[in-house]
Amino acid sequence: MLETINLSKTFKEKKAVDEIDIYLDDGESVGLLGPNGAGKSTTISMISSLLKPTSGDVKLNGKSTIKDPSEIRKVLGVVPQEIALYEELSAYENLHFFGKIYKVKKGFLENRIQEVLDMVGLKDRQNELVKTFSGGMKRRVNIAAALLHHPKVLILDEPTVGIDPQSRNHILETVRKLNEDHGTTILYTSHYMEEVEQLCDRVYIMDHGKVVASGSKDELLSILSSEDTIQVQLSKSSDNLLEAIKAMKPVRRVDETSDGIRIISKKDSSILNNLVHAAEKEGIQITHFQLEVPSLEDVFLHLTGKSLRD
Amino acid sequence: MGSFLKKDLLVFWRDRKEVLLALFLPIVIIVVLNLAFSGLFDNDAESVNMNVGIVDENEHSTELEQFKLRLQEMDILEVEKEALINQASAIKPSELIVEFFNDPKLKEWIPYEKVSEAEAIKLVEEGDLDAIIKIPEGFTYDVLSSLLLEEDSSTPISILAAEQSMELNTLQNVVNDFIDTLNLQFALGSTVGADLEEPVLPQGGREVVEGVETFNISQYFTIAMSTLFALFIAQTVAMKTVTEKRERVFNRILLTNSNPLEYLMGKTLATFFLSMIQMLVTFAVTQLFLDVFPGKSLAFWVGVIVIIAAFALTVSGLSALFTSITLILNDSNAASGIFTMIVMSFGVLGGSFFPLQGLPVVFQKIGEWIPNGLTQTVLIKWIQLTSVQDLIVPIIILIVFFMACLVIAVTIFPRRGRV
Ligand SMILES: Nc1ncnc2c1ncn2[C@@H]1O[C@H](COP(=O)(O)OP(=O)(O)OP(=O)(O)O)[C@@H](O)[C@H]1O
Ligand SMILES: [Mg+2]
């Protein structure tokens, strides 16, 4: 098990990570979500021994990794947010170099390189220079390089940023296989909710350096279970009506959307009645009414006030 | 460490611009300089030729008498006077110079004729003479007072020529060296008188003459350019660290359990091999196409390789230092600026841009403490066939320089977590 205890990092005045406690059980697949600047990458840097925490601890099977990180380096594979490869070297040469310094045994290295290349689907292009690769291909080599030493825990920091859907699917599939077939523990950071929903058993949501919510998908959704999202289409728009709705007691927020308004309100049986009433009073007809099932995206919005992507 | 070395060599090799710059630019420059200067200087050692006129205005016997008279008037013991007069009579300074130029080896290179001043000037103007060595009036008197009474000499030998040239410099050096040796010999004491019965050819002067015969400008270019460009390699390899940080591979390296010093040693070794290859290629190519070192023995080339290897080691130490500085500074522009300044001042002070041999002694001395300057000096001496013993101290200095750089580099190399 890998866990952080009150892990904090302050850059000058800025608290980038603020006393977070997260854990990864063996074989689990966990998502780490958060808007830009939430502190995800900083957390990952501290877990992977690249960055010394200001305070707090990172423990691997109960043993602190801060003083002696050699153990965690052995079991950890990190796919950094930015592509970390020698542009001037071929995919194969990159993997060979990183395999060597990960101390993969000589006799196994050749096989292993071919294995990971196969996993990310780049076996037939291994001798081409990385700088000639597309963004998606670079991302895949970036992942392959983290897999060479058979890591028990794999941390991926936004591995699918800015790439084509095909590469993205390939990467997701690779990660899923690693988790399901090889029992690799996964910590997956992304700006794409559907990726996390698809891959992860559990999710942490970070904002402003803090974990603001955590749990399985259902647990997170239950945060919103006391609220309804109502999508309403009107015969015409009216500021008066908007104000009237905002003034209703259970309503938490009202947003104008492209084809009407969206209301987030506490669960309340009288809301529908009141809506119809208010519309009638303004001489407006409700042409369409829909009660929406909340998504994780809504949970995220609810917690951070920001959408996942800018 | 092997994998780091291999990676660094590969990365360097893939950067074609860098390879061209390191391997071909020095050769191109040497060829161009050779072409440019071949009209001005004759590169062929055998045909180095200077017609010199010696104008002797010195009146030896009169001046000797003057000197004796002066001694008589001096307030010293009779015995001392006697001794000094005996010594003075034995010394014939102007003849020594003429004798010196009579040496068959030197004559081959600098034939001379004795002429009057007026005649000499005419011959120079007509182009029949390249330079005039003028032994002025009062020279004997002056030399005797300087040597025996330790007074400052005021009437130096002058060398006149229509135009400044590399050869003229050499001639000046030959004469200066001769005078220095002369002074030294007298200063050495009692045997002087006996020795000088027969005009002695001072050893120091002779060495320089032999040097002139075997050291030419193409050789200088080859040595200067290859050592200068080797220094550039130290900078180039170290600056790859910036790329490695920018491309984040440095972080990936830190994620492994490899010792960060392996990273540093990889850079150091890579620089050693690259600068070694660069210098060897430069020497080999210029030798093949320009025959820069004609008719040299195998032993000569072994010596050259040893000196080059010692220098490559120094360059690699410098590269280690540069790498550490790059990591600490975190500002690639500042780092690059500092390295360029260091390399350029090494180039200037070490005589890569113009030969130190023509400069005042101070600069020569400074130059010999700059690794490339030292290497250059040693190589030039080696061309002039000094003994193997003469190589030992410079090589030790180069190795010490390497070790010092490496120790500093390792000491300031940032520990993990701070990077
Ligand atoms: N080396 C640093 N020095 C100063 N501030 C830093 C440093 N690294 C990160 N920060 C700050 O810490 C905060 C958290 O950054 P971090 O990169 O961890 O966010 P993130 O969640 O990974 O964001 P993103 O989704 O954009 O990758 C940001 O405000 C960032 O500006
Ligand atoms: Mg990040």
PDB file of N, CA, C and O in Angstrom, chain A residues 36 191-194 297 300 307-310:
ATOM      1  N   ASN A  36      -6.861  23.003 -13.230  1.00  0.00           N
ATOM      2  CA  ASN A  36      -5.470  23.426 -13.406  1.00  0.00           C
ATOM      3  C   ASN A  36      -4.950  24.070 -12.136  1.00  0.00           C
ATOM      4  O   ASN A  36      -5.639  24.867 -11.509  1.00  0.00           O
ATOM      5  N   HIS A 191      -7.871  15.280 -17.070  1.00  0.00           N
ATOM      6  CA  HIS A 191      -8.889  16.322 -17.158  1.00  0.00           C
ATOM      7  C   HIS A 191     -10.152  15.766 -17.795  1.00  0.00           C
ATOM      8  O   HIS A 191     -11.101  16.481 -18.009  1.00  0.00           O
ATOM      9  N   TYR A 192     -10.111  14.485 -18.134  1.00  0.00           N
ATOM     10  CA  TYR A 192     -11.255  13.884 -18.816  1.00  0.00           C
ATOM     11  C   TYR A 192     -12.001  12.963 -17.861  1.00  0.00           C
ATOM     12  O   TYR A 192     -11.506  11.890 -17.505  1.00  0.00           O
ATOM     13  N   MET A 193     -13.194  13.398 -17.482  1.00  0.00           N
ATOM     14  CA  MET A 193     -13.977  12.635 -16.521  1.00  0.00           C
ATOM     15  C   MET A 193     -14.281  11.234 -17.030  1.00  0.00           C
ATOM     16  O   MET A 193     -14.193  10.258 -16.286  1.00  0.00           O
ATOM     17  N   GLU A 194     -14.588  11.142 -18.338  1.00  0.00           N
ATOM     18  CA  GLU A 194     -14.988   9.827 -18.841  1.00  0.00           C
ATOM     19  C   GLU A 194     -13.840   8.825 -18.743  1.00  0.00           C
ATOM     20  O   GLU A 194     -14.053   7.637 -18.520  1.00  0.00           O
ATOM     21  N   GLU A 297     -19.123  14.929 -13.582  1.00  0.00           N
ATOM     22  CA  GLU A 297     -18.795  16.274 -14.035  1.00  0.00           C
ATOM     23  C   GLU A 297     -19.549  17.312 -13.182  1.00  0.00           C
ATOM     24  O   GLU A 297     -18.997  18.325 -12.779  1.00  0.00           O
ATOM     25  N   PHE A 300     -18.056  17.510  -9.798  1.00  0.00           N
ATOM     26  CA  PHE A 300     -16.828  18.297  -9.866  1.00  0.00           C
ATOM     27  C   PHE A 300     -17.137  19.786  -9.875  1.00  0.00           C
ATOM     28  O   PHE A 300     -16.569  20.578  -9.126  1.00  0.00           O
ATOM     29  N   SER A 307     -15.232  24.018 -14.235  1.00  0.00           N
ATOM     30  CA  SER A 307     -15.393  22.811 -15.042  1.00  0.00           C
ATOM     31  C   SER A 307     -14.025  22.137 -15.125  1.00  0.00           C
ATOM     32  O   SER A 307     -12.996  22.753 -14.847  1.00  0.00           O
ATOM     33  N   LEU A 308     -14.008  20.871 -15.503  1.00  0.00           N
ATOM     34  CA  LEU A 308     -12.757  20.119 -15.502  1.00  0.00           C
ATOM     35  C   LEU A 308     -11.723  20.697 -16.457  1.00  0.00           C
ATOM     36  O   LEU A 308     -10.540  20.665 -16.211  1.00  0.00           O
ATOM     37  N   ARG A 309     -12.225  21.182 -17.582  1.00  0.00           N
ATOM     38  CA  ARG A 309     -11.298  21.756 -18.555  1.00  0.00           C
ATOM     39  C   ARG A 309     -11.641  23.214 -18.759  1.00  0.00           C
ATOM     40  O   ARG A 309     -12.794  23.598 -18.763  1.00  0.00           O
ATOM     41  N   ASP A 310     -10.596  24.018 -18.947  1.00  0.00           N
ATOM     42  CA  ASP A 310     -10.849  25.444 -19.193  1.00  0.00           C
ATOM     43  C   ASP A 310     -11.327  25.652 -20.630  1.00  0.00           C
ATOM     44  O   ASP A 310     -10.827  25.012 -21.518  1.00  0.00           O
TER      45      ASP A 310
END
